[in-house]
Coordinates of C-alpha atoms in Angstrom, one line a residue:
X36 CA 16.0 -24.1 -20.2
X37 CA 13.0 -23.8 -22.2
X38 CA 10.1 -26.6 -22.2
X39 CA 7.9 -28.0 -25.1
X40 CA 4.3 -26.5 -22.6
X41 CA 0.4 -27.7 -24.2
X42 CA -1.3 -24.8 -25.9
X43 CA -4.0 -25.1 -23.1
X44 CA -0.9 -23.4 -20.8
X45 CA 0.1 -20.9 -23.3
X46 CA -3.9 -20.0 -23.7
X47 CA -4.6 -19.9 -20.3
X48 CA -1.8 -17.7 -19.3
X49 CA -2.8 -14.7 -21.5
X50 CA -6.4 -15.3 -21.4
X51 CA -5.8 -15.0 -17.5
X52 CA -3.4 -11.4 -18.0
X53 CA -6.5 -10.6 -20.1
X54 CA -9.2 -11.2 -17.5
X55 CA -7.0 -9.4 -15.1
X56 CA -6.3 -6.3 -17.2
X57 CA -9.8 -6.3 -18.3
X58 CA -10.5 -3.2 -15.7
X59 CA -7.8 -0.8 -16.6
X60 CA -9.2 -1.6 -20.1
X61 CA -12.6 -1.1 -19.6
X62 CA -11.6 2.5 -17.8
X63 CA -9.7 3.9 -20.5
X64 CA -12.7 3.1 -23.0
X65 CA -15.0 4.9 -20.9
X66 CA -12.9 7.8 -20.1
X67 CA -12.7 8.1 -24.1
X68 CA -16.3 7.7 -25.0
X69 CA -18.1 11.6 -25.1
X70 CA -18.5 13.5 -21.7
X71 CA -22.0 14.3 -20.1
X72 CA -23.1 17.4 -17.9
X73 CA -21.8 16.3 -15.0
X74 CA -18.1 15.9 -15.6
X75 CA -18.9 19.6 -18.0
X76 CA -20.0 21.1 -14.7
X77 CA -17.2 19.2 -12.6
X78 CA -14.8 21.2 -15.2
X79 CA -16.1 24.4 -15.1
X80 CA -16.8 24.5 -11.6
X81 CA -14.7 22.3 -9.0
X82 CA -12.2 20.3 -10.8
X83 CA -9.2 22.3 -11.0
X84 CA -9.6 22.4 -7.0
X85 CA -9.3 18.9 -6.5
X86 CA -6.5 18.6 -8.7
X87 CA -4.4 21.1 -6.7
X88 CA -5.0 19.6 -3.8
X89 CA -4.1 16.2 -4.8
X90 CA -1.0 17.5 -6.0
X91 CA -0.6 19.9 -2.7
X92 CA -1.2 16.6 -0.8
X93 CA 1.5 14.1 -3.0
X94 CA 3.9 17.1 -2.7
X95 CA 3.8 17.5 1.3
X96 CA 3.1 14.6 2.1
X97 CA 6.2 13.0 0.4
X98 CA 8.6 16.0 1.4
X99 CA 7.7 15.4 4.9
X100 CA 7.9 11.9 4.7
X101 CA 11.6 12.6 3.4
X102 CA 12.1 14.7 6.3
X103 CA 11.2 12.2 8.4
X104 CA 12.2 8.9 7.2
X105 CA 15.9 10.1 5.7
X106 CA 17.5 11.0 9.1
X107 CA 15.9 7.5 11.0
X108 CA 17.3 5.2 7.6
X109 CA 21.1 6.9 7.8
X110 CA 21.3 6.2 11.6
X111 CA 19.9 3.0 11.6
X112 CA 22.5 1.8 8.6
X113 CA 25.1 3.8 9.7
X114 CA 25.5 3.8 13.6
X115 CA 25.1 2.2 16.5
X116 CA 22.6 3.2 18.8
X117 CA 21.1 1.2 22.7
X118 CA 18.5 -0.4 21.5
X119 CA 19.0 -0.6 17.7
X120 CA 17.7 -4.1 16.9
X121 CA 14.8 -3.0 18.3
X122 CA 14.4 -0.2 17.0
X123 CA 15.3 -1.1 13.4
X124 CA 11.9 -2.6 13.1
X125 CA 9.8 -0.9 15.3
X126 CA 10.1 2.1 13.0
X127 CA 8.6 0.2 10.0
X128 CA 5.4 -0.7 12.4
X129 CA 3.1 3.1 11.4
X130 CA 2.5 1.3 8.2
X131 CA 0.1 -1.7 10.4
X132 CA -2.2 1.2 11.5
X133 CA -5.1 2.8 9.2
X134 CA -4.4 5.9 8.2
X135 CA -8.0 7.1 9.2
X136 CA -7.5 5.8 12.9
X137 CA -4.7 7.9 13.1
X138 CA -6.6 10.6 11.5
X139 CA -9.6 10.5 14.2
X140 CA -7.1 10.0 17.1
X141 CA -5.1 13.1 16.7
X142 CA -8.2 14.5 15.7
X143 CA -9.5 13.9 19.2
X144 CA -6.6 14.6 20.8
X145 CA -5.4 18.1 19.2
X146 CA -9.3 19.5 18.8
X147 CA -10.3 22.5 20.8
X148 CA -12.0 20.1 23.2
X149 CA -9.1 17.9 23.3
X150 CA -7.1 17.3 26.2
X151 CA -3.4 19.2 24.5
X152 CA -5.9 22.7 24.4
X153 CA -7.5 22.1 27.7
X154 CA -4.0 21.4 29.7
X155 CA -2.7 25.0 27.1
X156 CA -5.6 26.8 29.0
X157 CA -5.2 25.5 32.3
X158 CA -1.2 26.2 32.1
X159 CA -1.9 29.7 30.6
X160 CA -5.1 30.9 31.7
X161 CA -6.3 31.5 28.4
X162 CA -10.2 31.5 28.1
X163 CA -10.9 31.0 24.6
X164 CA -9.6 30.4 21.1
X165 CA -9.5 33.8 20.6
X166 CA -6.8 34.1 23.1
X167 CA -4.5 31.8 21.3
X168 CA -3.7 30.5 17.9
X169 CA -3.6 26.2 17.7
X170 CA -3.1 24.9 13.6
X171 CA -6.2 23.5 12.7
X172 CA -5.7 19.5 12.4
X173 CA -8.6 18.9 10.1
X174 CA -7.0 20.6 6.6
X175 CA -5.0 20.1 4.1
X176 CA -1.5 20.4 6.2
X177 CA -3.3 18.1 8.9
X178 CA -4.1 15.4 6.4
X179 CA -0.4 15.7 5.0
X180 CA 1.1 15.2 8.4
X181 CA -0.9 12.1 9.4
X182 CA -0.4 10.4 5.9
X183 CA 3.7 11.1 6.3
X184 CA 3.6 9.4 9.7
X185 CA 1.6 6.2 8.4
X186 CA 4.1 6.6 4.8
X187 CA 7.1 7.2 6.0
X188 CA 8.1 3.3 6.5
X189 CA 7.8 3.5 2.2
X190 CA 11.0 5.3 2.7
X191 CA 12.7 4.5 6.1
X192 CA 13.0 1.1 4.3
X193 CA 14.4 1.6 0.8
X194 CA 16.9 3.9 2.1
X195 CA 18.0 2.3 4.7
X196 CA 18.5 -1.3 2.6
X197 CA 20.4 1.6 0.0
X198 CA 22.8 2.9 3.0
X199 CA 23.3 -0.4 4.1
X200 CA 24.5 -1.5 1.0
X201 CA 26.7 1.1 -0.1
X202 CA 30.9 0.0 0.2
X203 CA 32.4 1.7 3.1
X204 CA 35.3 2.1 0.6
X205 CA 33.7 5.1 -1.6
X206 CA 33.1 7.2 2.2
X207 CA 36.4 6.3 3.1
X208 CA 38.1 8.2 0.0
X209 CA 35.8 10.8 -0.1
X210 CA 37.2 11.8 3.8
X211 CA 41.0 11.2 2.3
X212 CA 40.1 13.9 -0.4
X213 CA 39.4 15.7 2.7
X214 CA 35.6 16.1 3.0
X215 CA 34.1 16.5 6.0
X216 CA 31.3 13.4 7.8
X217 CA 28.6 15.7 6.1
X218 CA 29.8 16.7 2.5
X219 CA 30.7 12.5 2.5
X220 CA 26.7 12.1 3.3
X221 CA 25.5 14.3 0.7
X222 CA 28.3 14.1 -2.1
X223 CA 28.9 10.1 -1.9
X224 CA 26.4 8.5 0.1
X225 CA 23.2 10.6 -1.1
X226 CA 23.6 9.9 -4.9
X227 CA 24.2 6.6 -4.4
X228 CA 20.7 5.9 -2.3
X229 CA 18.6 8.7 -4.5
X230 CA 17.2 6.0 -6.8
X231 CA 16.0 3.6 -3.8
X232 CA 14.5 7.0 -2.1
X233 CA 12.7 8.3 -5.4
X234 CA 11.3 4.9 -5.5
X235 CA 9.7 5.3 -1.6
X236 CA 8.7 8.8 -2.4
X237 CA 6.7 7.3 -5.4
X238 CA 5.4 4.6 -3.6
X239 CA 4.0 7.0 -1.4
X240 CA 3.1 9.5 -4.4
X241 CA 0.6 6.3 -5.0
X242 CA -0.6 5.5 -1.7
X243 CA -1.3 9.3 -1.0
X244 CA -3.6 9.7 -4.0
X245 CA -5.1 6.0 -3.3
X246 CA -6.5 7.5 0.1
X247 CA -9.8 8.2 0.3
X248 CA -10.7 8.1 4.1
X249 CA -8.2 10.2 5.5
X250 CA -9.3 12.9 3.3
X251 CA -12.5 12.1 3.8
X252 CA -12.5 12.4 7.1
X253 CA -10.7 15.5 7.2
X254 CA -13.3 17.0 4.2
X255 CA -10.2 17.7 2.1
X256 CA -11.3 17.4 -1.0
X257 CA -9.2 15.9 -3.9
X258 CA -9.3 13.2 -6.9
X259 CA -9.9 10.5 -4.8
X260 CA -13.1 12.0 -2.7
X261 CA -14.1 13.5 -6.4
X262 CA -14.2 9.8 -7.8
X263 CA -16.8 8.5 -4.8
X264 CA -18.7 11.4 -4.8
X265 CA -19.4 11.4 -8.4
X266 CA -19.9 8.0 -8.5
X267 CA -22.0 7.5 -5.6
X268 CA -23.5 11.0 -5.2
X269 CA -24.7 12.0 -8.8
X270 CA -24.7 8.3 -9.8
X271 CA -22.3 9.1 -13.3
X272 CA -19.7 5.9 -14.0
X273 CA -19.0 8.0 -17.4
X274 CA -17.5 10.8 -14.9
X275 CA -16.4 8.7 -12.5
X276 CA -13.9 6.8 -15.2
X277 CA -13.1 10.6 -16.4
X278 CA -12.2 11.2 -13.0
X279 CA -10.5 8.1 -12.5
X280 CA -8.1 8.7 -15.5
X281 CA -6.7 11.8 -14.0
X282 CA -5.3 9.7 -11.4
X283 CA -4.3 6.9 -13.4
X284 CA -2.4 9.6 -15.1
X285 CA -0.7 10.3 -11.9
X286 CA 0.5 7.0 -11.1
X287 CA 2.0 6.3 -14.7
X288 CA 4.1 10.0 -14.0
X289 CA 4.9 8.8 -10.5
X290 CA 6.1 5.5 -12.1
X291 CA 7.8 7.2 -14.9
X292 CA 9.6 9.0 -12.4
X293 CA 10.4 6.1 -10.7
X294 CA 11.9 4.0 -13.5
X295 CA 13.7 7.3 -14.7
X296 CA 15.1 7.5 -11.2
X297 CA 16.8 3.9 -11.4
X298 CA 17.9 4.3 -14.9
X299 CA 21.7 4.7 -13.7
X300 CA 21.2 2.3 -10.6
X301 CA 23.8 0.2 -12.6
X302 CA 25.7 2.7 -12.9
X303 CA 26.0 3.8 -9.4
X304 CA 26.5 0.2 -7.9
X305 CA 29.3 -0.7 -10.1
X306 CA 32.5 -0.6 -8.5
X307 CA 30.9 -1.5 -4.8
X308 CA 32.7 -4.9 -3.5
X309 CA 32.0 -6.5 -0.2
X310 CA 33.2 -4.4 2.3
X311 CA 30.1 -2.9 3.6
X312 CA 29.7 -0.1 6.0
X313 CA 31.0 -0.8 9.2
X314 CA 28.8 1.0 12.3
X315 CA 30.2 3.8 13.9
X316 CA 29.2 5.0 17.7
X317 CA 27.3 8.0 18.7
X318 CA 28.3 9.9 21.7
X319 CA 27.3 12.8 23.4
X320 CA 24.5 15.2 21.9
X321 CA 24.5 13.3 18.8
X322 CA 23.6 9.7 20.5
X323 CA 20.7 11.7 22.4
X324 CA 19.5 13.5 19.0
X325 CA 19.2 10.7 17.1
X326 CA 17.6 8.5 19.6
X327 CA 15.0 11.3 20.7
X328 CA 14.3 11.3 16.7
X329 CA 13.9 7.6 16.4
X330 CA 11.8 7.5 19.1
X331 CA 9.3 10.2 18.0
X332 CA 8.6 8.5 14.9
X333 CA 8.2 5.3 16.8
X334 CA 5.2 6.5 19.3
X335 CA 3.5 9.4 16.9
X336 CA 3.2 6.8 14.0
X337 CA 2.7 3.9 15.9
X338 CA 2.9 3.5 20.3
X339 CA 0.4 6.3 21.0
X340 CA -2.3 5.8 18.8
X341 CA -1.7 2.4 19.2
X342 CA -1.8 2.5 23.1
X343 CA -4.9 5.4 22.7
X344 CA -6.7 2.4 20.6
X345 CA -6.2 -0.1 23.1
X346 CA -8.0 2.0 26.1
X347 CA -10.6 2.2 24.0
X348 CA -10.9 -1.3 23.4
X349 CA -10.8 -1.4 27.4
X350 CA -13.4 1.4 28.6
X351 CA -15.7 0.7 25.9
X352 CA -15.5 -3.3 25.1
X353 CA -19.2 -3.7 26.7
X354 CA -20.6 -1.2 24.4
X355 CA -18.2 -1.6 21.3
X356 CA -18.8 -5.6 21.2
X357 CA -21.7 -6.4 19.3
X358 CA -22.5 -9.6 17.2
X359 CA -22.3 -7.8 14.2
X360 CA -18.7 -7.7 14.9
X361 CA -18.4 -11.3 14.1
X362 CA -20.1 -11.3 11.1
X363 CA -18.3 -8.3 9.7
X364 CA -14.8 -10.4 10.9
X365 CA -16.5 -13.4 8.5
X366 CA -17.1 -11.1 5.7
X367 CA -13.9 -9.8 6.2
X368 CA -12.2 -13.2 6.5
X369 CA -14.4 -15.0 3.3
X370 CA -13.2 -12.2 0.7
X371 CA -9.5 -12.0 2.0
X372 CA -9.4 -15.7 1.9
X373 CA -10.8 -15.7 -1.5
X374 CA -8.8 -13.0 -2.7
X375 CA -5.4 -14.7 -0.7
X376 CA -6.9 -18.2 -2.6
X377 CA -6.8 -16.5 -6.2
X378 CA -4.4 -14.1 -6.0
X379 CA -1.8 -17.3 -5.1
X380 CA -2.9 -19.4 -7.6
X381 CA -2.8 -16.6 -10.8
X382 CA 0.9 -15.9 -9.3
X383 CA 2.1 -19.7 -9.2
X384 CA 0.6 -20.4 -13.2
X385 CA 2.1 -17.4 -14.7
X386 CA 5.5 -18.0 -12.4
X387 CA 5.9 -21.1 -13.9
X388 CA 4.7 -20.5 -17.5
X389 CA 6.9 -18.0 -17.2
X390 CA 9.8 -20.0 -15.9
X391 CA 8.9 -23.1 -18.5
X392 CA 8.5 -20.6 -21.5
X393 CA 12.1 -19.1 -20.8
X394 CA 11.0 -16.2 -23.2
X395 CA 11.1 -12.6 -22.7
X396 CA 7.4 -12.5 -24.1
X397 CA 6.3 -15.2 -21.6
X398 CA 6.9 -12.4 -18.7
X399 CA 4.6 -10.2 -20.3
X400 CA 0.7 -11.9 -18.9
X401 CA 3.0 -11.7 -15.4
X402 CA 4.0 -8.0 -16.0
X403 CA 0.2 -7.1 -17.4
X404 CA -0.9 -8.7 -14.0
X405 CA 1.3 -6.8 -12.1
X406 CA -0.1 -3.4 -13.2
X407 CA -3.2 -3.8 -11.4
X408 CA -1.0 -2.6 -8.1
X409 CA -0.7 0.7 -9.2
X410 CA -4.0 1.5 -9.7
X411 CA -6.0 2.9 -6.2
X412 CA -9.0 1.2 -4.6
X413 CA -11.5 3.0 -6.0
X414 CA -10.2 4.2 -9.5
X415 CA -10.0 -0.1 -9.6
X416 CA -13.5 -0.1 -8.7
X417 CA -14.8 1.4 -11.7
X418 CA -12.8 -0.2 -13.6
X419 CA -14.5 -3.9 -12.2
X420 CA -17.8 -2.5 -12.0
X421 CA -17.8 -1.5 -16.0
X422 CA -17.3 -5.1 -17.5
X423 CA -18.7 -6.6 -14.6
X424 CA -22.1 -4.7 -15.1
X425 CA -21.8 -5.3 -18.9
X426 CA -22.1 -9.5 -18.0
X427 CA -24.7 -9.2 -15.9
X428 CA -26.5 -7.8 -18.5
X429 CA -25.2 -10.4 -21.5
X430 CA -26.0 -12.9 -19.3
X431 CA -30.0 -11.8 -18.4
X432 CA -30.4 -11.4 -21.6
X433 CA -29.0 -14.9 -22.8
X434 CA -31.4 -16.4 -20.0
X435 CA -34.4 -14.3 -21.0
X436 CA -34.1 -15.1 -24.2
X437 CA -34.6 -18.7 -23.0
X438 CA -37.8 -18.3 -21.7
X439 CA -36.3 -18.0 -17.9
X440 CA -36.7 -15.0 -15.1
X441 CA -33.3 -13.1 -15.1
X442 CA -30.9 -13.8 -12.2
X443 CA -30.2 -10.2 -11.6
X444 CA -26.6 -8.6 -11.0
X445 CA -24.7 -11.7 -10.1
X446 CA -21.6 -10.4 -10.6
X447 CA -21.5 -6.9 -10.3
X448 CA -24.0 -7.0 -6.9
X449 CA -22.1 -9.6 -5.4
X450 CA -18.4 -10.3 -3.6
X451 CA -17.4 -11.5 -6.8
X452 CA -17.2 -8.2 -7.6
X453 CA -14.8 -7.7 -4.6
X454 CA -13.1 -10.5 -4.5
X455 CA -12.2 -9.9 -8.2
X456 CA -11.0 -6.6 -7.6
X457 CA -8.6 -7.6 -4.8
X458 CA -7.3 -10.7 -7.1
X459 CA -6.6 -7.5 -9.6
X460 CA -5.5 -5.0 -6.8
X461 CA -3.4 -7.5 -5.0
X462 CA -2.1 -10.2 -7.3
X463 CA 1.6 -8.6 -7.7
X464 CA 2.2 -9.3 -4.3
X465 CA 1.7 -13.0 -5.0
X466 CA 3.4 -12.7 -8.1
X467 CA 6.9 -10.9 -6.9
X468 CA 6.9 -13.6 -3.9
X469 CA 6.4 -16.3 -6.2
X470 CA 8.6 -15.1 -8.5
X471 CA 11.2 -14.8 -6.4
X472 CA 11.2 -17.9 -4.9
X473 CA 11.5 -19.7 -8.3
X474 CA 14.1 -17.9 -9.2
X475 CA 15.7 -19.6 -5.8
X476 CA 15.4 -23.2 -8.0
X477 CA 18.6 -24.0 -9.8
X478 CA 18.1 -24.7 -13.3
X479 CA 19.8 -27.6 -13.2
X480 CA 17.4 -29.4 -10.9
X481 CA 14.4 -28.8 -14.2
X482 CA 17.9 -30.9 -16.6
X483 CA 18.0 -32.9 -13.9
X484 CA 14.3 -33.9 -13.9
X485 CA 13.9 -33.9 -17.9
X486 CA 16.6 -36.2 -18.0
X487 CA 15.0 -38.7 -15.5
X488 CA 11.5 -38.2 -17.7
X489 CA 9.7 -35.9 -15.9
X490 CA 6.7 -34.2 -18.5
X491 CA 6.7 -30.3 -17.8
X492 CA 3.6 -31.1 -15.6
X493 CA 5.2 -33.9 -13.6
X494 CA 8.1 -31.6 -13.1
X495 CA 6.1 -28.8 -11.2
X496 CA 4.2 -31.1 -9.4
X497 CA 7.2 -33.0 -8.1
X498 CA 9.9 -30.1 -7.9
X499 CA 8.7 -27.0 -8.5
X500 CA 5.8 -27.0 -5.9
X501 CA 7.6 -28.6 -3.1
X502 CA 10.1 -26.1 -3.6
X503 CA 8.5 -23.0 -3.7
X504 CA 5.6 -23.4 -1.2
X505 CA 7.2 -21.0 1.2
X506 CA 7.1 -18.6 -1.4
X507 CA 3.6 -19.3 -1.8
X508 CA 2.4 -19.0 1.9
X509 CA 4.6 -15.8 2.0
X510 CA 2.5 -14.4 -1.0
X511 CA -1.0 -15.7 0.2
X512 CA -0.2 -13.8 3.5
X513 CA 0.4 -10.7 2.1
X514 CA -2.7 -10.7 -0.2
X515 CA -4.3 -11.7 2.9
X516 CA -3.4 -8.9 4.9
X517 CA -3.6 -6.2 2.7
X518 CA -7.2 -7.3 1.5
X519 CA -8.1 -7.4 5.0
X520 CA -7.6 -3.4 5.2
X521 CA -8.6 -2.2 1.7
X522 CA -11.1 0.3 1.8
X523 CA -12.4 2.2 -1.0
X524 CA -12.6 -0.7 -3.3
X525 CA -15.3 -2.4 -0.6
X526 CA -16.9 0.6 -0.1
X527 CA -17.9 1.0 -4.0
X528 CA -18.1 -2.5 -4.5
X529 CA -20.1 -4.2 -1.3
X530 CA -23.6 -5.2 -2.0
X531 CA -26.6 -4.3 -0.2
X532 CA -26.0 -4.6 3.5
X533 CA -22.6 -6.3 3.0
X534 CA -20.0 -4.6 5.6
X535 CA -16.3 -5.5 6.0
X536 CA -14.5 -4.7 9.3
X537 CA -13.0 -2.1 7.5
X538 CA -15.8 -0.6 5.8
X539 CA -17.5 -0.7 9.7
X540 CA -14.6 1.1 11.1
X541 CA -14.6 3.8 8.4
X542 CA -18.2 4.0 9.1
X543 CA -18.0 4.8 13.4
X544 CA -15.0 7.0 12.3
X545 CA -17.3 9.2 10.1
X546 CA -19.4 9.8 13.0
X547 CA -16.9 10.7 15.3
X548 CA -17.6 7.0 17.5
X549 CA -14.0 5.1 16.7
X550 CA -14.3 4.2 20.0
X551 CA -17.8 1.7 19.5
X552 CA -15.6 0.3 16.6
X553 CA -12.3 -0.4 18.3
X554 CA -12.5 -4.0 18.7
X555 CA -12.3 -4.3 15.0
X556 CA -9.8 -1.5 14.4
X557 CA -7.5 -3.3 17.0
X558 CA -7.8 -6.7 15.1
X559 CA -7.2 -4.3 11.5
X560 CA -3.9 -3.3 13.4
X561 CA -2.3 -6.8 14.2
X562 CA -3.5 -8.5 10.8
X563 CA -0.9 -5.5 9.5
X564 CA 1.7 -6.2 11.5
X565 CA 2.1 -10.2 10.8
X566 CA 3.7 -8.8 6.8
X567 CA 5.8 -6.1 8.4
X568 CA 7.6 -8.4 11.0
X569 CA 8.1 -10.8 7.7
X570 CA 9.2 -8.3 5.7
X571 CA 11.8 -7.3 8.6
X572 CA 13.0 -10.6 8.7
X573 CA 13.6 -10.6 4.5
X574 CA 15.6 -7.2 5.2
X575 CA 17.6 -8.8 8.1
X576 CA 18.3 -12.2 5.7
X577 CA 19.9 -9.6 3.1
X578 CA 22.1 -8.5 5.3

């Protein structure tokens, strides 16, 4: 049902996808504008090495992830197991802990000082490392294990909501045509869930070249480190956004591929009725296999660090509580706030201009909005910092060409600059819960309110709103959460002696002292898990 809406709505709505889009904008125009000597020498000297290892690092870290998360998704959706609704959920929990935490701990743990090499040379009576070989956990093939056991949840989930609702029916003929449990998995059940496990692989694709501290921390470098060090190293934004277009590159092919993989998702669904898959029981070897798996993932990605984290907190809570702590937690808390405040706000306007228009061109400031999700921390960054810095200086020079002292960088050298950034980063989370819960409203309720002689306004105040503010709380939450633990945005963007508890933590972990920063990693850790039990609950409510 469309609605007669003000100009003022129509207006606002793209001027806001405008605003919003503003940063990938400003990126591609400086990535296009003439190269200096610094991004010459980064091209003749280092660059082709960062982009092999970014593309070493998507690469393993989404074919272990696969390797991981696949076997986990099929028994979960396909079995019964002791202990399965718990363990259902506790599998998605590695995506609540910072990858960098994990990073350090294992670090600590599997080092040549650590206590797994000490008990090897106690056990063995070896003396030295020459005596034995131990992988190295700070490289390349470290970094990709610790990313696939904080990613792997991408995938766990998507394929296990696929398995779950494929028709029992399709399995059933495939064994009457006589194939065994196994050629059923991978000749019926497989193709059917490929689309929803593309779509996890690329979702990890883009959180794995979003990383920055992991690598970091384990001096790997690749596009992302490239992007910070160029920008905050040898000071160039014109290499940075050079940099910074290489990856935005990346995402669209990781998104390409994603679309490409769901092209024939129709396809593949049609024919499926109601009869879902019915649970079968594991006996034996099989019952002990998969639980043994299940549980790995469980404690790697999640128990142990988690439990290694929390002796910290203990042992060193005299030393690692400090009053900074508090005002880092405000910090953290204003910009999240903010960020949850605006992000809402964009998502409920554009939902319901969107909903009032009725128009396939009225979903397009939503969808231009959107695209700021794909785009990692600090490749975002620049992208703020460029039209930012460009109205700090307009407006200077507007007020020193009134006679008055100029007010310096109040955007750009300010949390406006962040807080923008996560509104940009962060705002399709709003937008997708929003969405989603208007499209809960029957249509007949907006007839229904016409006809009693609601305007369009009165109509979303006293309908629309009322309806959809769980929708809205569920949205503010998640922007919330996930602006709580962003990283390389805040560290690019923070001014002067601004620190988030994030930005804190990353700090101690760079200097090998996680455990004087604990407190605040702990209190990262359960803001993450508040959107994963939520999300659960969704997955349950679908079933």
């Amino acid at each position: 049902m469309k609605h007669s809406l003000s100009l003022y709505w129509k207006a606002g709505s793209w001027l806001l996808a405008f605003l919003l889009f503003t940063p990938t904008i400003s990126l591609v125009y400086e990535a296009l504008t003439p190269s200096g000597e610094i991004f010459q020498h980064l091209r003749n000297t280092v660059l082709t090495t960062y982009i092999f290892n970014t593309v070493l690092l998507i690469s393993g870290v989404g074919l272990l992830g696969l390797i991981l998360a696949l076997p986990a998704a099929w028994v979960m959706a396909s079995h019964d197991l002791p202990g399965k609704k718990y363990l259902q959920w506790l599998l998605v929990l590695p995506l609540a802990m910072p990858s960098y935490v994990i990073a350090y701990i294992y670090t600590d743990l599997l080092e040549y000082a650590g206590p797994v090499q000490r008990a090897m040379r106690a056990l063995t009576g070896w003396q030295s490392a020459a005596d034995y070989h131990f992988p190295e956990i700070r490289s390349l093939g470290g970094a990709m294990i610790v990313l696939a056991l904080v990613l792997y949840p991408y995938v766990y989930l998507l394929a296990r909501t696929a398995f779950l609702e494929q028709s029992q029916s399709q399995v059933l003929a495939s064994r009457l045509l006589g194939c065994s449990p196994a050629q059923s998995f991978f000749k019926v059940s497989m193709p059917m869930a490929r689309p929803a496990i593309i779509t996890g692989l690329a979702l990890m694709g883009m959180e794995t070249l979003g990383d920055f501290a992991t690598v970091s921390y384990f001096a790997v470098p690749t596009l992302t480190s490239a992007v910070y060090d160029t920008w905050l190293g040898y000071g160039s934004l014109n290499a940075a956004a050079k940099i910074s277009a290489i990856m935005l590159l990346v995402v669209t092919v990781l998104i390409s591929l994603e679309k490409y993989s769901r092209r024939r998702q129709q396809l593949y669904q049609k024919g499926i009725g109601q009869d879902h898959r019915s649970p079968t029981r594991l006996n034996g070897w099989k019952k002990t296999l998969a639980l043994f798996w299940c549980w790995m993932l469980v404690i790697l990605g999640f128990a142990l660090p988690a439990a290694i984290l929390l002796g910290y907190v203990v042992t060193y809570f005299a030393d690692s509580w400090r009053p900074e702590l508090i005002t880092y937690g405000l910090n953290s808390l204003k910009v999240s706030l903010g960020a949850a405040f605006f992000a809402t706000l964009v998502a409920l306007f554009l939902g319901l201009y969107q909903r009032l228009q009725g128009s396939q061109m009225a979903r397009m400031p939503a969808r231009l909005v959107s695209s700021g999700y794909a785009m990692p921390g600090n490749v975002l960054a620049i992208g703020v910092l460029i039209p930012l810095t460009l109205s700090d200086h307009g407006i200077n020079n507007l007020i020193m060409s009134m006679g008055y002292s100029p007010v310096g960088l109040i955007l750009s050298g300010s949390i406006i600059a962040i807080i923008f950034a996560y509104v940009v980063r962060f705002s399709a989370v709003a937008v997708g819960s929003v969405e989603s819960s208007l499209g809960r409203v029957s249509p007949s309720l907006d007839m229904a309110s016409r006809t009693l002689g609601c305007s369009p306004g009165e109509m979303v105040k006293r309908v629309h709103i009322p309806m959809v503010r769980k929708g809205l709380l569920t949205g503010f939450l998640l922007v919330f959460i996930e602006a709580m633990k962003e990283l390389p945005a805040a560290l690019l963007l923070r001014p002067f002696g601004f620190e988030t508890l994030a930005t804190w933590v990353f700090q101690y972990v760079s200097d090998e002292k996680l455990e004087h920063a604990a407190p605040a990693a702990l209190i990262l850790v359960l803001a993450g898990l508040l959107p994963l039990i939520l999300l659960n609950r969704s997955l349950e409510s679908r079933k």
